[in-house]
Coordinates of C-alpha atoms and ligand atoms in Angstrom, one line a residue:
X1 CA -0.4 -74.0 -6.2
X2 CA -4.2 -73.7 -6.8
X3 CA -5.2 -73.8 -10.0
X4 CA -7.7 -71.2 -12.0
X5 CA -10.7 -72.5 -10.9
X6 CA -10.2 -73.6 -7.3
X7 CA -12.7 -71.6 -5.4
X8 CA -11.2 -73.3 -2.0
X9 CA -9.1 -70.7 0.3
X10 CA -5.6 -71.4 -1.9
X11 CA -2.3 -72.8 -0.5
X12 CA 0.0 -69.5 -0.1
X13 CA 2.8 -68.7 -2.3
X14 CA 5.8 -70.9 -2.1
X15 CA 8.2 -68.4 -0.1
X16 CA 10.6 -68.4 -2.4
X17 CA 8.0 -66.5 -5.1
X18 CA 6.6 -64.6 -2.3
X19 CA 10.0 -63.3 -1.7
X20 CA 10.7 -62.5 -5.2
X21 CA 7.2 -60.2 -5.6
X22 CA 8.1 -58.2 -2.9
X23 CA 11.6 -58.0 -3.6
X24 CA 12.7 -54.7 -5.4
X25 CA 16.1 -55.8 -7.0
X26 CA 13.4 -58.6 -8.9
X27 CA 11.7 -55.6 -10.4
X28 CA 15.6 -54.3 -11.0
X29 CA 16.2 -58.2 -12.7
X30 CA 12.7 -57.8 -14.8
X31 CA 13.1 -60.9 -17.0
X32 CA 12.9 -63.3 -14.3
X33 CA 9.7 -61.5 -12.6
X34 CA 8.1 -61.9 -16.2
X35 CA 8.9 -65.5 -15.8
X36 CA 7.2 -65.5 -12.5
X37 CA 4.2 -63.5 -13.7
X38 CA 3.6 -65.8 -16.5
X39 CA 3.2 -68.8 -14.1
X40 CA 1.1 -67.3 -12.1
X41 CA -1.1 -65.7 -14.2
X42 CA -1.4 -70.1 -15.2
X43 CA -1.4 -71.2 -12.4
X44 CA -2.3 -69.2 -9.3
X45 CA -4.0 -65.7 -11.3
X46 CA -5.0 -64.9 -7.8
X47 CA -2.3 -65.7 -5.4
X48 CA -2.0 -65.5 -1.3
X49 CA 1.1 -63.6 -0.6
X50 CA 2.2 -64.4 3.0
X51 CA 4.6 -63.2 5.0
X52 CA 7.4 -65.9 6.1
X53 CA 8.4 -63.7 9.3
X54 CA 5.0 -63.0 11.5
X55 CA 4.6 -59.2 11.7
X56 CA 6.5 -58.5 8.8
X57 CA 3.9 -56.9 5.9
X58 CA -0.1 -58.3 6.4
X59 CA -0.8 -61.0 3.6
X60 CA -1.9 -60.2 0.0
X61 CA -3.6 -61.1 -2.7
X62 CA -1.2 -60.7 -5.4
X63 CA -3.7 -60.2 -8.8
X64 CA -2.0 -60.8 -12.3
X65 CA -4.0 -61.2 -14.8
X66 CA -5.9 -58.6 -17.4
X67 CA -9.0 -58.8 -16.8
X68 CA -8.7 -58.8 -13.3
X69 CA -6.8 -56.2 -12.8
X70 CA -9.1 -53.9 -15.1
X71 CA -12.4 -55.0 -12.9
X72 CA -10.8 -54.2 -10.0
X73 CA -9.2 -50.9 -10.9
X74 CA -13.1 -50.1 -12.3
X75 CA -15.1 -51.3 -9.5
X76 CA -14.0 -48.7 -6.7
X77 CA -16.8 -49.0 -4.7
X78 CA -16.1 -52.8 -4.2
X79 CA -11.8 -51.5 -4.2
X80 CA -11.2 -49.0 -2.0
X81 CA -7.9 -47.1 -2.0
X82 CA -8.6 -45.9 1.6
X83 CA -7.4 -46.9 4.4
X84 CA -5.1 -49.2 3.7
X85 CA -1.7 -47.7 2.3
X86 CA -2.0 -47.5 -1.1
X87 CA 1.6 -49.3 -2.5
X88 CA 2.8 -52.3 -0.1
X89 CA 4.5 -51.7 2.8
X90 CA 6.2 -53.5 5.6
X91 CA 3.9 -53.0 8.9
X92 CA 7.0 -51.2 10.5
X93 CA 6.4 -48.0 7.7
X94 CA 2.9 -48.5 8.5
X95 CA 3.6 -47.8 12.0
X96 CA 6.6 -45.3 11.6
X97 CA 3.8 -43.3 9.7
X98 CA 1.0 -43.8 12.2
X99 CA 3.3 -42.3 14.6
X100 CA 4.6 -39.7 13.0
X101 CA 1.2 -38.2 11.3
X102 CA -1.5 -40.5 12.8
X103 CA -2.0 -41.9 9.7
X104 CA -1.3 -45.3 7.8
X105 CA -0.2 -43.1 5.3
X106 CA 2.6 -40.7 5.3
X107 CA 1.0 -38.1 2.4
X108 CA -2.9 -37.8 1.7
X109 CA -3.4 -37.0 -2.0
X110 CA -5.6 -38.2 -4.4
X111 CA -4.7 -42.2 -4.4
X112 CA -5.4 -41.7 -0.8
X113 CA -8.9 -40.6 -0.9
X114 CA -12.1 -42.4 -2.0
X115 CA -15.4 -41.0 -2.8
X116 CA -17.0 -38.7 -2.1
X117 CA -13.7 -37.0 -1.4
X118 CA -11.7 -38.0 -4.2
X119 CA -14.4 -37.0 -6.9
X120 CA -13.9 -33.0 -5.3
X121 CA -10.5 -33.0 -5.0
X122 CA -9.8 -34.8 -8.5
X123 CA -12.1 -32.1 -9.7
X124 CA -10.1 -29.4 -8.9
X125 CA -7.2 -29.9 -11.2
X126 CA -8.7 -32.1 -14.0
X127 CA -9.3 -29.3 -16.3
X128 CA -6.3 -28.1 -15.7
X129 CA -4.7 -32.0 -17.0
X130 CA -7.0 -31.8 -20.3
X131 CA -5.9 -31.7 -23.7
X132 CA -7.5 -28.1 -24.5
X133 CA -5.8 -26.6 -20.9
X134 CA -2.2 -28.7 -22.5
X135 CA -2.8 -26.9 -25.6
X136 CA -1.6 -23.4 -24.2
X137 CA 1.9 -25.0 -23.3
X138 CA 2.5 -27.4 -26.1
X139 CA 4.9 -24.7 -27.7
X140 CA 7.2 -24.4 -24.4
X141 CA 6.9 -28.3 -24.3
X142 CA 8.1 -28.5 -27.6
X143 CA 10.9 -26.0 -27.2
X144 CA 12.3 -27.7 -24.3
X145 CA 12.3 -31.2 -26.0
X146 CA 14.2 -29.5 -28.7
X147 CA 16.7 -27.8 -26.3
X148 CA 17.2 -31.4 -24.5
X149 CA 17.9 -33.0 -27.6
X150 CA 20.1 -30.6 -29.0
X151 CA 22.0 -30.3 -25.9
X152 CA 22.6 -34.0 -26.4
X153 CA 23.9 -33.9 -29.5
X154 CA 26.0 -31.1 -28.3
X155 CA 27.7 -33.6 -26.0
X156 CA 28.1 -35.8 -28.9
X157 CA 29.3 -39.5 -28.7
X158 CA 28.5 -41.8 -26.2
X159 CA 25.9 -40.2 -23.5
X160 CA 23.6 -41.8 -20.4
X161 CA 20.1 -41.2 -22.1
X162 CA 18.6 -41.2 -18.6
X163 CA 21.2 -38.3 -17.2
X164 CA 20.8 -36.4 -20.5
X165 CA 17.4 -36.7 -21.7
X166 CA 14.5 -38.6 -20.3
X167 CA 15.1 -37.2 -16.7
X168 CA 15.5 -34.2 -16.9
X169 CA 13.0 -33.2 -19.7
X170 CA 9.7 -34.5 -17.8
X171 CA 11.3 -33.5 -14.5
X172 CA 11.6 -29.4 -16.1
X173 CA 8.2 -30.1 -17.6
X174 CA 6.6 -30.8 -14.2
X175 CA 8.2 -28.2 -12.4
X176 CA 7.6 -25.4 -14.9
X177 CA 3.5 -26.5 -14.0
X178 CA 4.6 -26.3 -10.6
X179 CA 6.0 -23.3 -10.7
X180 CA 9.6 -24.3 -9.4
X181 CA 12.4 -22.6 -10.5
X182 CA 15.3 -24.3 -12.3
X183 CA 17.6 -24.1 -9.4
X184 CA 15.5 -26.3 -7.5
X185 CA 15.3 -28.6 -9.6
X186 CA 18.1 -31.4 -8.5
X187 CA 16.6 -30.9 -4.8
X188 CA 12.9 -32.0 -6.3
X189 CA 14.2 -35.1 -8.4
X190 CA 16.5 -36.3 -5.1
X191 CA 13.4 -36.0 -2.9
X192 CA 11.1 -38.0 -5.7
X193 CA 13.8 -40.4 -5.7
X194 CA 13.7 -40.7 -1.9
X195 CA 9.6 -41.4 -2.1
X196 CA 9.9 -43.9 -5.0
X197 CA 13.2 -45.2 -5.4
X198 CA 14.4 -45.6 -1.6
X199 CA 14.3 -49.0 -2.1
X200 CA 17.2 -48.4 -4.4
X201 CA 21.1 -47.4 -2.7
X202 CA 22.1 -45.3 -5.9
X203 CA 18.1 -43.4 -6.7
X204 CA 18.2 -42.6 -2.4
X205 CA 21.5 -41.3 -2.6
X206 CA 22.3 -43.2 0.8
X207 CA 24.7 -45.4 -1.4
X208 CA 23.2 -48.0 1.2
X209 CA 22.2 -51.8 0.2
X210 CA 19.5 -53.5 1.8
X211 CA 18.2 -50.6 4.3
X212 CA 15.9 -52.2 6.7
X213 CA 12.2 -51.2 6.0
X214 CA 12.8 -48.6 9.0
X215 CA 15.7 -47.1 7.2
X216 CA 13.5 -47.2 4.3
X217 CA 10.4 -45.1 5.5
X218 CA 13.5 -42.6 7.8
X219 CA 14.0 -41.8 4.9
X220 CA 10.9 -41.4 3.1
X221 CA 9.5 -39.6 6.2
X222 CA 12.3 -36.9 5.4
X223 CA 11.5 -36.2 1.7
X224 CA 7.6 -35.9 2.7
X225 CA 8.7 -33.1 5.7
X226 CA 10.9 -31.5 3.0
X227 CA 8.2 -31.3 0.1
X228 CA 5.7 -30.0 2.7
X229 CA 7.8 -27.0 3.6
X230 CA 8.9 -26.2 0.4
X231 CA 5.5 -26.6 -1.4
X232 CA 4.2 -24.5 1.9
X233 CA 5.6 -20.9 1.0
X234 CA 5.2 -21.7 -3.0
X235 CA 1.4 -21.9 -1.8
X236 CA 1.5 -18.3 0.5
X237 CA 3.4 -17.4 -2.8
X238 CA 0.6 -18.1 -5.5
X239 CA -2.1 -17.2 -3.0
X240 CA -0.7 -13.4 -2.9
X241 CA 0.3 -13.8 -6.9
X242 CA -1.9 -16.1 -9.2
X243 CA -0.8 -17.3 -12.5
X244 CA -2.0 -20.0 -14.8
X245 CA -0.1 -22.9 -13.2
X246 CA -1.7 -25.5 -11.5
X247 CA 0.1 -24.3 -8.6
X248 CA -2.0 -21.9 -8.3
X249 CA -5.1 -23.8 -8.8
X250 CA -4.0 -26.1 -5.7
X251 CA -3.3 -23.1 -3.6
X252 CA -6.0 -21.3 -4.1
X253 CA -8.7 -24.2 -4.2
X254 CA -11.6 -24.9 -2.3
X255 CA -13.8 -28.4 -1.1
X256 CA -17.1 -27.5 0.4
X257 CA -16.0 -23.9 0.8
X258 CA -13.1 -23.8 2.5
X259 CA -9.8 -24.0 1.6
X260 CA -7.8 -27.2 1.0
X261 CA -6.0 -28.1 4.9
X262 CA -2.2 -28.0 5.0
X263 CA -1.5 -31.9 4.9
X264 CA -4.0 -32.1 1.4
X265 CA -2.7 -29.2 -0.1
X266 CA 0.7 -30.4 0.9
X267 CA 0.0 -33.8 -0.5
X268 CA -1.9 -32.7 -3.5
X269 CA 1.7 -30.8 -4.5
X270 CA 3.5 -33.8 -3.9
X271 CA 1.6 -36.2 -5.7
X272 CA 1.8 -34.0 -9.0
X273 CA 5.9 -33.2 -8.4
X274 CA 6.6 -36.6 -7.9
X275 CA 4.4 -38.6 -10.5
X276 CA 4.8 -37.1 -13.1
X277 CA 8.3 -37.4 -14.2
X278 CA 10.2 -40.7 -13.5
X279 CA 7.4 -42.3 -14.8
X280 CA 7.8 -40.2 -18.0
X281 CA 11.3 -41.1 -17.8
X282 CA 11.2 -44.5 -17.2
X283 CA 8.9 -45.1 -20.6
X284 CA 10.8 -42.6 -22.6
X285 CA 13.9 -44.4 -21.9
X286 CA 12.7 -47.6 -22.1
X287 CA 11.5 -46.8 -26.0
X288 CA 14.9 -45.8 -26.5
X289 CA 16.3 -49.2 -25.6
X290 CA 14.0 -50.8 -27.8
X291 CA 14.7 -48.9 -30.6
X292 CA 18.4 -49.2 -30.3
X293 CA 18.4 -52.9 -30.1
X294 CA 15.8 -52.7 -33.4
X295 CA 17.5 -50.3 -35.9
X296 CA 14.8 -51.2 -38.3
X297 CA 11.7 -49.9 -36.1
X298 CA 14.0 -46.9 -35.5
X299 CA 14.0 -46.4 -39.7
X300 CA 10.3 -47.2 -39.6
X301 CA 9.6 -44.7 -37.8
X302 CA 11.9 -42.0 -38.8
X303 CA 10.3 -43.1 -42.1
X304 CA 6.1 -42.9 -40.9
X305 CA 5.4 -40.2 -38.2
X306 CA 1.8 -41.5 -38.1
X307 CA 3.8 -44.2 -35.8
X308 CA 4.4 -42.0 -33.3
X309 CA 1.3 -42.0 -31.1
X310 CA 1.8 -46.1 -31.4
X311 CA 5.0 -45.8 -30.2
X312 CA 4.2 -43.8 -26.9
X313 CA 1.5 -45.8 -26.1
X314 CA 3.6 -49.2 -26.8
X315 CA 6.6 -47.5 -24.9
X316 CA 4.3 -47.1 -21.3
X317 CA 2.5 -50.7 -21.5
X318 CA 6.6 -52.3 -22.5
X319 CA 7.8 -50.5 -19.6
X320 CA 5.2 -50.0 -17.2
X321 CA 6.6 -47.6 -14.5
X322 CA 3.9 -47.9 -11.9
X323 CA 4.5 -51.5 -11.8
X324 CA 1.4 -52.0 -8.7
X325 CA -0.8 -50.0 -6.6
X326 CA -3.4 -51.4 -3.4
X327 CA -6.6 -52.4 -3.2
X328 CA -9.0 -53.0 -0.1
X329 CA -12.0 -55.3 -1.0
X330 CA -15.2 -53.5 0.5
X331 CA -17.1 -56.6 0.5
X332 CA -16.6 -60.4 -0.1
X333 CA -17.0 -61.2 -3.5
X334 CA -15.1 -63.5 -5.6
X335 CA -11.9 -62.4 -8.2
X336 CA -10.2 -65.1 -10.2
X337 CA -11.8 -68.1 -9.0
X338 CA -10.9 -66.8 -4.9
X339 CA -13.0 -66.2 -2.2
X340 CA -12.0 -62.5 -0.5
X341 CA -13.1 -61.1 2.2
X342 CA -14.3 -57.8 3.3
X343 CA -10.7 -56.1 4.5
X344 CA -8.7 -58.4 2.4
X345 CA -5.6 -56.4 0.9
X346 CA -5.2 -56.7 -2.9
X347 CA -1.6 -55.8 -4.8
X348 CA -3.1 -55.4 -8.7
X349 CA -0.2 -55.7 -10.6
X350 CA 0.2 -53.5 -13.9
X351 CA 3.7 -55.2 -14.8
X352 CA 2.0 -58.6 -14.6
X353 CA -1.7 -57.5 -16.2
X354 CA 0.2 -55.3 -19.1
X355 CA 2.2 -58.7 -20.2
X356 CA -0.8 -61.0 -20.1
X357 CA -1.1 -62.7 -23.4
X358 CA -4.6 -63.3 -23.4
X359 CA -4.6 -59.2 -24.1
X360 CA -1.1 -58.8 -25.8
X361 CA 0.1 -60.6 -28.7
X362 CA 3.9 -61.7 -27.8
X363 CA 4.0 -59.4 -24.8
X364 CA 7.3 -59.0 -23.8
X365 CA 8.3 -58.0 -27.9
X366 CA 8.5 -53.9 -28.3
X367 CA 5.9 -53.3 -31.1
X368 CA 5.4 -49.7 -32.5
X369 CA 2.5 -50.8 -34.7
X370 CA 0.6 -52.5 -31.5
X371 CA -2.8 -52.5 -32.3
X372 CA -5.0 -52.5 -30.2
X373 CA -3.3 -51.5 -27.0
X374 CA -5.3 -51.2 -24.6
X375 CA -2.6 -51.7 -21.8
X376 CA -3.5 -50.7 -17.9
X377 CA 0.0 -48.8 -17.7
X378 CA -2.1 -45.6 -16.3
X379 CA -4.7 -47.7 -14.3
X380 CA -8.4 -47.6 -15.2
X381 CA -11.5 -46.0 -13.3
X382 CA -11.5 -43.1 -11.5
X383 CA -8.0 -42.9 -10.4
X384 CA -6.2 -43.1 -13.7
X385 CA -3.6 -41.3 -14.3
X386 CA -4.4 -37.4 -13.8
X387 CA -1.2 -37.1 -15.5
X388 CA -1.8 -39.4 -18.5
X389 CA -2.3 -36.3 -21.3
X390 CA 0.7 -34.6 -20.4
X391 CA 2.4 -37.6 -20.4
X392 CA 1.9 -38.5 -23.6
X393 CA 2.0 -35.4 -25.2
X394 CA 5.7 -34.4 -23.7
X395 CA 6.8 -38.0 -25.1
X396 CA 5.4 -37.7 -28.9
X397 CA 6.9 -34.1 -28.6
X398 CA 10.8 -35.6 -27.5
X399 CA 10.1 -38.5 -30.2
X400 CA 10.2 -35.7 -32.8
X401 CA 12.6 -34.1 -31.7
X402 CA 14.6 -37.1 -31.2
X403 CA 13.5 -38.4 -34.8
X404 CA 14.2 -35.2 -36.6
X405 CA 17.8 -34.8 -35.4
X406 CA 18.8 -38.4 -34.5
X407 CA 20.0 -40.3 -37.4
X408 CA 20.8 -43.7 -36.1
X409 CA 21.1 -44.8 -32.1
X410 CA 22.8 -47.8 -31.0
X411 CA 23.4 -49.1 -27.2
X412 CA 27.1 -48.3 -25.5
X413 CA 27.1 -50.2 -22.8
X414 CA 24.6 -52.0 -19.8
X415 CA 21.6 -50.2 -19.2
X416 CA 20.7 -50.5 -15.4
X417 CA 17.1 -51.1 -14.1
X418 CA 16.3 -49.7 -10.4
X419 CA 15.4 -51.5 -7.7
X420 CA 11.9 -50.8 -6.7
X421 CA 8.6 -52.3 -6.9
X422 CA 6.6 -49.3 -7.0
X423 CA 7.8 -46.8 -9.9
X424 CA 10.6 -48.8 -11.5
X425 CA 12.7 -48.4 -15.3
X426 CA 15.9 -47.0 -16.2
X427 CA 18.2 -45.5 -14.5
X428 CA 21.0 -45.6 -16.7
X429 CA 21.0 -46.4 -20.5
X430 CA 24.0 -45.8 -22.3
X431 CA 23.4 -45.1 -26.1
X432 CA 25.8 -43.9 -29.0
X433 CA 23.9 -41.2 -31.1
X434 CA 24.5 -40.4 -34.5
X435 CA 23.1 -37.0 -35.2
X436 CA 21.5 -36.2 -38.8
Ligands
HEM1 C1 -2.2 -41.9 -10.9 C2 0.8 -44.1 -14.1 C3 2.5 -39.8 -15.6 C4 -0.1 -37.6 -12.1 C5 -1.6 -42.8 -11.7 C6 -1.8 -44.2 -11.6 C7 -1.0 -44.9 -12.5 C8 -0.2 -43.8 -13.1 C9 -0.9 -46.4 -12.7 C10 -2.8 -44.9 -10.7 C11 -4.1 -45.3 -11.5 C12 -5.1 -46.1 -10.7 O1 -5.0 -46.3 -9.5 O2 -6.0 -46.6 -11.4 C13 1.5 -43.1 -14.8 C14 2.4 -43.4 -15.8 C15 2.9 -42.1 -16.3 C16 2.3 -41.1 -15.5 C17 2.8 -44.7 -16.4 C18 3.9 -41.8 -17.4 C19 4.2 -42.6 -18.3 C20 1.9 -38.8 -14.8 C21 2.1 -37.4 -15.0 C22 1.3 -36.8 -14.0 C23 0.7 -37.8 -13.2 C24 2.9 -36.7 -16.1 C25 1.2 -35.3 -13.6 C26 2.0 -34.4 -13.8 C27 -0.9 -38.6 -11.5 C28 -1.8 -38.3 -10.4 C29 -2.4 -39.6 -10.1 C30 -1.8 -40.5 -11.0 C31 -2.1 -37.0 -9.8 C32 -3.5 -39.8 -9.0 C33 -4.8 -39.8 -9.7 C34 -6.0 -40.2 -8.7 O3 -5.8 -41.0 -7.7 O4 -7.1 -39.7 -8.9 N1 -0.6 -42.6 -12.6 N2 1.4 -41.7 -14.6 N3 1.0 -39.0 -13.8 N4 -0.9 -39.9 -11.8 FE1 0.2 -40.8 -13.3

């Protein structure tokens, strides 16, 4: 491998750790992709990732450490989101999509666009995603948590945490913004689960092990056409009847004057129905976990409520749901010691960048009292997380919740990562709750 400073074009990847980067049950194994990440970031911080079959994905730079992630993610002039698909994919997808939309990408949204695009669509719903706007539905927010976690106790015992809590509170959460009724709910978290998790037999609900990547974006291709017509007549809806949802802003929004066209409205829906709650999930279950496996930060922080903001923000750096998005470099310029070129595809990897040690003291440890913590868990510059307000406010509200009616949690059995290497975390994590 090269080392730190080698400024020479670098030796790829061995193809055995190519494999494994790439690989989503890795992300679903997690320890051993730390492992990986922690060599890398010593030995090879900016790595080649080459394909072993010709054809297969084009070759990456694979980025895993801090800092480097955090100057790319700022520098979006020298980064550009566009046109390269934004999460890696195979070149089949690519061309499946290409096809099928005449597009690299099969949904335009916002981690589609660039400036001076994004900046006017961004600014569309931004206000909307502030604390102030959040402020007018804390109480309904809180309410729910409290419904979900008294529910849960209701069911008493031994419960999936995932099944009974941390999906479907974020998922109601997003869909009341949305504007989608209950009853649609299970539809919206199977198609979500089809974008993120296809990768994944149980998440697609194919059941199917090792889909080809064709199989893969069939798939995928089917949940975008399903969003679009669904999110189509909620638009016609909130165009005739406004309300204070951000529905409604996206529907009745304008760039330059004119109304948003069908494929950005369409993807500006899907982008806010589908990040925004297993990402939640992911992190709120994955606090859980810690704190049943350390029944004395569980006490600590029944005991000090001024823990609870630390314990969000240490629960979405520990877990990391968006575990990598895409970069094209702009220019040449130099990141990590490596010459890139103008064109060159860059994966920046949060998983990696959020356990660096150079930035986290004893990374991998699940510490409520982290401080500082800066992690990059919602990205940096101007796409972070639109979402990452909400986000935390709907956690520290379950925390209370859960910390006011919870007395003691312990695990009940193996909790179950997905396989994925874009949004990954939980999907199962059985607990035994003792209420209060
Ligand atoms: C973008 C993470 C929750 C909506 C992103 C990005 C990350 C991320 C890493 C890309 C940032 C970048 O490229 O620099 C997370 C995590 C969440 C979360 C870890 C929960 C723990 C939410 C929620 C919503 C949301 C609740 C909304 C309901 C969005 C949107 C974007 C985005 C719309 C695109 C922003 C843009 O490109 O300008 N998120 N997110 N996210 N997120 Fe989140």
């Amino acid at each position: 491998m090269a080392s730190a400073g080698d400024t020479k074009q670098p030796a790829a990847l061995p193809p055995e750790t190519a494999r494994e980067v790439i690989d989503p049950k890795a992300y679903a194994e997690w320890d051993g992709l730390l492992d990986t990440f922690d060599r890398l970031r010593e030995e090879a911080p900016v790595a080649k990732v080459m394909p072993e079959t010709e054809g297969l994905f084009e070759p990456f730079w694979l980025v895993t450490r801090y800092d480097d992630v955090m100057r790319i993610s700022k520098d979006n002039a020298a980064f550009l989101n566009n046109p390269r698909p934004v999460v890696f994919s195979f070149n089949q997808a690519i061309e499946f999509s290409r096809a099928a939309t005449g597009s690299d990408m099969l949904v335009d949204s916002l981690v589609v666009f660039d400036a001076p695009i994004h900046p006017k669509y961004r600014r569309l719903t931004q206000d909307w995603f502030m604390p102030r706007n959040l402020g007018r539905i804390e109480e309904e927010i809180r309410a729910l948590a409290h419904r979900t976690v008294d529910a849960m106790i209701e069911k008493g015992g031994e419960i999936d945490f995932v099944k009974e809590v941390s999906g479907p509170y974020p998922l109601r959460v997003v869909m009341q913004i949305l504007g989608v009724p209950p009853e649609d709910e299970p539809r919206m978290q199977m198609l979500t689960q089809q974008l993120f998790g296809g990768q994944d037999a149980d998440l697609s609900g194919t059941g199917m092990e090792n889909m080809t990547p064709e199989q893969v974006v069939q798939l995928v291709a089917g949940a975008v056409k399903s969003f679009e017509d669904y999110f189509a007549k909620l638009a016609e809806d909130r165009r005739a009847h406004p309300t204070e949802d951000v529905a409604s802003v996206i529907a009745n929004a304008t760039v330059d004057g004119e109304p948003l066209p069908p494929r950005d409205m369409a993807g500006y829906y899907i982008i806010v129905a589908t990040a925004g709650h297993d990402t939640t999930s992911a992190s709120t279950a994955g606090a859980m976990q810690a704190l049943a496996n350390d029944p004395e930060q569980w006490e600590r922080v029944k005991a000090d409520r001024s823990l609870l903001p630390g314990i969000v923000e240490e629960a979405i750096r520990w877990t990391t749901p968006v575990q990598h998005f895409m970069r094209t470099a702009a220019e040449d310029c130099e990141v990590g010691g490596q010459q890139v070129k103008k064109g060159d595809w860059l994966m920046i990897n949060y998983v990696a960048a959020n356990h660096d040690p150079a930035q986290f003291d004893n990374p991998r440890k699940f510490d409520a009292a982290r401080s500082p913590n800066r992690h990059l868990a919602f990205g940096a510059g101007a796409h972070q997380c639109l979402g990452l307000h909400l986000a935390r406010l709907e956690m520290r509200l379950l925390f209370e919740a859960l910390l006011d009616k919870v007395a003691s949690v312990a695990p009940a059995g193996e909790a179950k990562r997905a396989s994925s290497t874009f949004v990954g975390g939980l999907k199962t994590l059985p607990l035994r709750i003792t209420p209060e």
